[in-house]
């Protein structure tokens, strides 16, 4: 039987998704070639940051890496090999929760975070890195393992962009299989967690994960989460609780409660990623390219001192 034609709406959505990815890919290439140059890889790993093993010394290797104890014991030259010499693997965790669908302006948190995730994947593909994506929702999770090359990365990003948002009125927390995460990528991989980090307890496996990977956090916020609007009273519906609230930016009590929530959220995010160069906070509607470029420059400065 002949195959049924795709619905026109689905084709239009696919065309728009691919067009967006091509624009992001072009911008990613421009960033690497102009803003970051050949220093991109050093923003994730630095000389001597993580010892891996000793290997036989070969002509042309840096003599400063020779392990003299092993060399004396075995009678021939051996050198230390560091993690930086290995291929970079990025493991992206996209925490897709109903709270991401909030947007006080023209862009929801989810749309902004999806663009950021796609940009990171394409930026890594330009540099020939291996990319795994764990997409976690309240309904479950899906892992796309070790995509490399333009075609596979574009396909992975397109699938993420095309995935429907989780239902707003159902479960609110994403099901993240943390023990599975520990086995989802090779040791020393870059673990990038993308979400809105509402301010909850750290995962039980976090100390182990920090030893297993190099964790990085990308947090998305809405302008209202940073500061209450000062437009006076307005009704706000909370789909999670099913209740209607009156939001008053002029109320000192509400502003104090909002500040307390914001401080708790910021504290939790910093406890996950204590190093400033391991975390990035963006606001929906902000230029992701500029923010990511500045983030990589900060990491390059950090590892340049290693």
Short mmCIF file of C-alpha atoms in Angstrom, two decimals:
data_model
loop_
_atom_site.label_atom_id
_atom_site.label_comp_id
_atom_site.label_asym_id
_atom_site.label_seq_id
_atom_site.Cartn_x
_atom_site.Cartn_y
_atom_site.Cartn_z
CA UNK A 1 0.00 0.00 0.00
CA UNK A 2 1.27 3.51 -0.68
CA UNK A 3 2.32 5.42 2.42
CA UNK A 4 0.00 8.06 3.77
CA UNK A 5 1.18 11.63 3.20
CA UNK A 6 2.35 13.56 6.22
CA UNK A 7 -0.16 16.05 7.59
CA UNK A 8 0.55 19.55 6.31
CA UNK A 9 0.96 20.91 9.84
CA UNK A 10 3.57 18.28 10.70
CA UNK A 11 5.55 19.08 7.55
CA UNK A 12 5.43 22.78 8.32
CA UNK A 13 6.69 22.13 11.87
CA UNK A 14 9.52 19.92 10.56
CA UNK A 15 10.51 22.54 8.00
CA UNK A 16 10.56 25.25 10.68
CA UNK A 17 12.62 23.03 13.02
CA UNK A 18 15.22 22.25 10.36
CA UNK A 19 15.43 25.91 9.36
CA UNK A 20 16.03 26.87 12.99
CA UNK A 21 18.73 24.22 13.37
CA UNK A 22 20.51 25.38 10.22
CA UNK A 23 20.53 28.96 11.55
CA UNK A 24 21.90 27.75 14.89
CA UNK A 25 24.53 25.65 13.14
CA UNK A 26 25.71 28.64 11.13
CA UNK A 27 25.95 30.73 14.31
CA UNK A 28 27.76 27.92 16.12
CA UNK A 29 30.36 27.71 13.36
CA UNK A 30 30.79 31.48 13.43
CA UNK A 31 31.31 31.44 17.21
CA UNK A 32 33.93 28.70 17.02
CA UNK A 33 35.81 30.29 14.12
CA UNK A 34 35.75 33.87 15.37
CA UNK A 35 34.97 34.18 19.09
CA UNK A 36 36.41 30.95 20.48
CA UNK A 37 38.91 29.92 17.84
CA UNK A 38 40.90 26.81 18.66
CA UNK A 39 40.50 27.25 22.43
CA UNK A 40 37.07 25.62 22.70
CA UNK A 41 38.37 22.27 23.92
CA UNK A 42 40.44 23.86 26.67
CA UNK A 43 37.26 25.27 28.21
CA UNK A 44 36.33 21.74 29.23
CA UNK A 45 39.66 20.18 30.07
CA UNK A 46 43.09 21.51 30.95
CA UNK A 47 46.62 20.19 31.07
CA UNK A 48 47.09 18.02 34.11
CA UNK A 49 43.51 18.38 35.28
CA UNK A 50 42.85 14.63 35.46
CA UNK A 51 45.51 11.90 35.35
CA UNK A 52 44.51 8.85 33.31
CA UNK A 53 47.37 6.32 33.02
CA UNK A 54 51.04 5.88 32.11
CA UNK A 55 52.00 4.98 28.55
CA UNK A 56 55.30 4.39 26.76
CA UNK A 57 57.17 7.55 25.87
CA UNK A 58 57.42 8.15 22.13
CA UNK A 59 59.57 10.56 20.18
CA UNK A 60 57.94 14.01 20.20
CA UNK A 61 56.10 13.58 23.52
CA UNK A 62 56.61 16.27 26.15
CA UNK A 63 59.56 15.22 28.33
CA UNK A 64 57.92 17.05 31.26
CA UNK A 65 55.28 14.29 31.34
CA UNK A 66 57.81 11.47 31.91
CA UNK A 67 57.03 9.42 35.02
CA UNK A 68 60.53 8.86 36.36
CA UNK A 69 59.49 6.34 39.02
CA UNK A 70 57.86 4.04 36.44
CA UNK A 71 60.73 4.64 34.00
CA UNK A 72 63.33 3.61 36.59
CA UNK A 73 61.34 0.54 37.62
CA UNK A 74 60.73 -0.76 34.08
CA UNK A 75 63.97 0.34 32.46
CA UNK A 76 62.37 2.27 29.61
CA UNK A 77 60.72 5.68 29.36
CA UNK A 78 57.05 6.04 30.32
CA UNK A 79 55.00 9.22 30.50
CA UNK A 80 51.81 10.30 32.21
CA UNK A 81 48.72 10.53 30.04
CA UNK A 82 46.02 12.99 31.01
CA UNK A 83 42.28 13.03 30.37
CA UNK A 84 42.61 16.01 28.07
CA UNK A 85 44.16 13.74 25.43
CA UNK A 86 40.97 11.72 25.19
CA UNK A 87 38.04 12.42 22.92
CA UNK A 88 35.47 14.72 24.49
CA UNK A 89 32.06 13.18 25.17
CA UNK A 90 29.20 15.41 26.24
CA UNK A 91 26.25 13.97 28.14
CA UNK A 92 23.35 16.43 28.07
CA UNK A 93 20.48 16.05 30.52
CA UNK A 94 17.43 18.04 29.42
CA UNK A 95 15.06 18.19 32.40
CA UNK A 96 11.71 18.82 30.68
CA UNK A 97 9.18 19.83 33.34
CA UNK A 98 5.80 21.60 33.11
CA UNK A 99 7.31 24.63 34.88
CA UNK A 100 9.39 25.30 31.78
CA UNK A 101 6.24 26.23 29.89
CA UNK A 102 5.89 29.47 31.83
CA UNK A 103 6.68 32.68 30.00
CA UNK A 104 5.84 36.20 31.10
CA UNK A 105 7.21 37.62 27.86
CA UNK A 106 7.35 36.49 24.26
CA UNK A 107 9.50 33.40 24.95
CA UNK A 108 8.77 30.55 27.34
CA UNK A 109 11.53 29.04 29.42
CA UNK A 110 11.14 25.79 27.49
CA UNK A 111 11.62 27.43 24.09
CA UNK A 112 14.72 29.24 25.33
CA UNK A 113 16.18 26.08 26.89
CA UNK A 114 15.48 24.00 23.78
CA UNK A 115 17.37 26.55 21.68
CA UNK A 116 20.26 26.49 24.15
CA UNK A 117 20.42 22.67 24.15
CA UNK A 118 20.41 22.59 20.35
CA UNK A 119 23.13 25.25 20.23
CA UNK A 120 25.35 23.25 22.60
CA UNK A 121 24.89 20.09 20.54
CA UNK A 122 25.69 21.86 17.27
CA UNK A 123 28.64 23.71 18.81
CA UNK A 124 30.04 20.37 19.95
CA UNK A 125 29.35 18.73 16.58
CA UNK A 126 31.36 21.46 14.85
CA UNK A 127 34.30 20.42 17.04
CA UNK A 128 33.86 16.70 16.38
CA UNK A 129 32.77 15.76 19.91
CA UNK A 130 30.59 12.79 20.80
CA UNK A 131 27.18 13.73 22.20
CA UNK A 132 24.65 11.76 24.25
CA UNK A 133 21.27 13.25 25.15
CA UNK A 134 19.08 12.19 28.06
CA UNK A 135 15.63 13.74 27.73
CA UNK A 136 13.79 13.36 31.06
CA UNK A 137 10.10 14.20 31.55
CA UNK A 138 7.54 13.36 34.28
CA UNK A 139 6.36 10.55 31.98
CA UNK A 140 9.78 8.91 31.61
CA UNK A 141 13.08 9.37 29.84
CA UNK A 142 14.82 8.64 26.56
CA UNK A 143 18.56 8.34 25.94
CA UNK A 144 20.18 8.96 22.57
CA UNK A 145 23.73 7.62 22.88
CA UNK A 146 26.96 8.78 21.28
CA UNK A 147 25.77 10.78 18.32
CA UNK A 148 28.67 12.21 16.33
CA UNK A 149 28.81 13.98 12.99
CA UNK A 150 26.54 16.66 11.59
CA UNK A 151 23.73 14.39 10.38
CA UNK A 152 23.23 12.42 13.60
CA UNK A 153 23.52 15.48 15.83
CA UNK A 154 21.01 17.39 13.69
CA UNK A 155 18.65 14.40 13.95
CA UNK A 156 19.06 14.24 17.75
CA UNK A 157 18.42 17.99 18.09
CA UNK A 158 15.41 17.83 15.78
CA UNK A 159 13.87 15.02 17.82
CA UNK A 160 14.31 17.05 21.01
CA UNK A 161 12.78 20.17 19.47
CA UNK A 162 9.86 18.18 18.07
CA UNK A 163 9.04 16.34 21.29
CA UNK A 164 5.73 17.52 22.77
CA UNK A 165 5.84 19.39 26.07
CA UNK A 166 4.73 17.40 29.13
CA UNK A 167 1.12 17.95 30.28
CA UNK A 168 0.89 20.97 32.56
CA UNK A 169 -1.79 19.55 34.88
CA UNK A 170 -0.09 16.22 35.56
CA UNK A 171 3.03 15.23 37.54
CA UNK A 172 5.51 18.09 37.90
CA UNK A 173 8.90 16.44 38.51
CA UNK A 174 10.92 14.77 35.76
CA UNK A 175 11.92 11.13 36.22
CA UNK A 176 15.72 11.28 36.12
CA UNK A 177 17.36 7.82 36.40
CA UNK A 178 20.43 8.96 38.31
CA UNK A 179 22.03 5.53 38.69
CA UNK A 180 21.61 5.02 34.95
CA UNK A 181 23.14 8.46 34.31
CA UNK A 182 26.34 7.26 35.99
CA UNK A 183 26.67 4.56 33.31
CA UNK A 184 25.41 6.57 30.34
CA UNK A 185 28.79 7.97 29.23
CA UNK A 186 32.50 7.23 29.61
CA UNK A 187 34.34 8.38 32.71
CA UNK A 188 35.52 12.02 32.60
CA UNK A 189 32.74 13.00 30.16
CA UNK A 190 31.25 16.49 30.36
CA UNK A 191 27.85 16.27 32.06
CA UNK A 192 25.65 19.26 31.15
CA UNK A 193 22.41 19.54 33.10
CA UNK A 194 19.83 21.89 31.56
CA UNK A 195 16.71 22.90 33.50
CA UNK A 196 15.13 25.63 35.60
CA UNK A 197 16.40 24.23 38.94
CA UNK A 198 13.46 25.24 41.16
CA UNK A 199 15.35 24.73 44.43
CA UNK A 200 15.21 21.17 45.79
CA UNK A 201 17.58 18.76 47.48
CA UNK A 202 20.63 17.57 45.55
CA UNK A 203 20.46 14.04 44.09
CA UNK A 204 21.83 11.35 46.40
CA UNK A 205 24.35 10.25 43.75
CA UNK A 206 25.71 13.76 43.19
CA UNK A 207 29.07 13.23 45.00
CA UNK A 208 29.68 10.10 42.90
CA UNK A 209 28.61 11.88 39.72
CA UNK A 210 31.05 14.71 40.41
CA UNK A 211 33.88 12.16 40.56
CA UNK A 212 32.63 10.33 37.47
CA UNK A 213 32.08 13.34 35.20
CA UNK A 214 32.82 17.04 34.84
CA UNK A 215 29.40 18.54 35.76
CA UNK A 216 28.16 21.82 34.28
CA UNK A 217 24.78 23.46 34.93
CA UNK A 218 22.73 25.65 32.59
CA UNK A 219 19.75 27.24 34.33
CA UNK A 220 16.93 29.07 32.56
CA UNK A 221 14.79 31.67 34.32
CA UNK A 222 11.84 33.87 33.49
CA UNK A 223 12.13 37.62 34.21
CA UNK A 224 9.35 37.27 36.82
CA UNK A 225 11.50 34.71 38.67
CA UNK A 226 14.27 37.25 39.04
CA UNK A 227 12.06 40.14 40.13
CA UNK A 228 8.33 40.54 40.64
CA UNK A 229 6.68 42.83 38.07
CA UNK A 230 5.82 46.28 39.37
CA UNK A 231 2.60 46.66 37.42
CA UNK A 232 0.35 46.42 40.47
CA UNK A 233 -2.19 43.68 41.24
CA UNK A 234 -3.01 41.02 38.67
CA UNK A 235 -4.57 37.54 38.83
CA UNK A 236 -2.23 34.59 38.26
CA UNK A 237 -3.35 30.99 37.74
CA UNK A 238 -1.16 28.17 39.05
CA UNK A 239 -1.95 25.05 36.97
CA UNK A 240 0.05 22.82 39.34
CA UNK A 241 -2.20 23.59 42.33
CA UNK A 242 -5.25 24.60 40.31
CA UNK A 243 -5.57 27.80 42.33
CA UNK A 244 -5.91 31.47 41.36
CA UNK A 245 -3.68 33.99 43.13
CA UNK A 246 -3.46 37.77 43.18
CA UNK A 247 0.07 38.89 42.39
CA UNK A 248 0.92 42.32 43.75
CA UNK A 249 4.38 43.65 42.96
CA UNK A 250 3.79 46.51 45.35
CA UNK A 251 3.24 44.23 48.35
CA UNK A 252 6.26 44.16 50.64
CA UNK A 253 5.18 40.76 52.00
CA UNK A 254 4.97 39.22 48.53
CA UNK A 255 8.26 40.75 47.50
CA UNK A 256 9.93 39.39 50.64
CA UNK A 257 8.49 35.92 50.04
CA UNK A 258 9.65 36.07 46.40
CA UNK A 259 13.16 37.12 47.45
CA UNK A 260 13.32 34.27 49.98
CA UNK A 261 12.31 31.76 47.28
CA UNK A 262 14.86 33.24 44.85
CA UNK A 263 17.65 33.07 47.44
CA UNK A 264 16.86 29.42 48.17
CA UNK A 265 16.83 28.61 44.46
CA UNK A 266 20.15 30.38 43.89
CA UNK A 267 21.71 28.65 46.90
CA UNK A 268 20.70 25.20 45.67
CA UNK A 269 22.07 25.88 42.19
CA UNK A 270 25.38 27.03 43.64
CA UNK A 271 25.59 24.00 45.92
CA UNK A 272 25.34 21.76 42.84
CA UNK A 273 27.97 23.74 40.94
CA UNK A 274 30.21 25.56 43.47
CA UNK A 275 32.65 26.84 40.84
CA UNK A 276 31.24 29.90 39.06
CA UNK A 277 32.72 28.69 35.77
CA UNK A 278 30.70 25.44 36.11
CA UNK A 279 27.30 27.16 36.02
CA UNK A 280 25.45 29.56 33.77
CA UNK A 281 22.12 31.27 34.41
CA UNK A 282 20.19 32.66 31.45
CA UNK A 283 16.92 34.57 31.19
CA UNK A 284 14.33 33.61 28.58
CA UNK A 285 14.73 36.06 25.73
CA UNK A 286 18.43 36.66 26.41
CA UNK A 287 20.99 36.19 23.63
CA UNK A 288 22.13 32.60 24.17
CA UNK A 289 25.09 32.89 21.79
CA UNK A 290 26.63 35.78 23.71
CA UNK A 291 26.03 34.16 27.09
CA UNK A 292 27.52 30.81 26.03
CA UNK A 293 30.53 32.50 24.43
CA UNK A 294 31.23 34.40 27.66
CA UNK A 295 30.79 31.17 29.63
CA UNK A 296 33.40 29.35 27.56
CA UNK A 297 35.82 32.26 27.90
CA UNK A 298 35.47 32.12 31.70
CA UNK A 299 36.26 28.40 31.67
CA UNK A 300 39.25 28.96 29.40
CA UNK A 301 40.64 31.50 31.87
CA UNK A 302 40.13 29.03 34.70
CA UNK A 303 41.94 26.14 33.02
CA UNK A 304 44.66 28.38 31.67
CA UNK A 305 45.76 28.70 35.30
CA UNK A 306 45.89 24.90 35.85
#
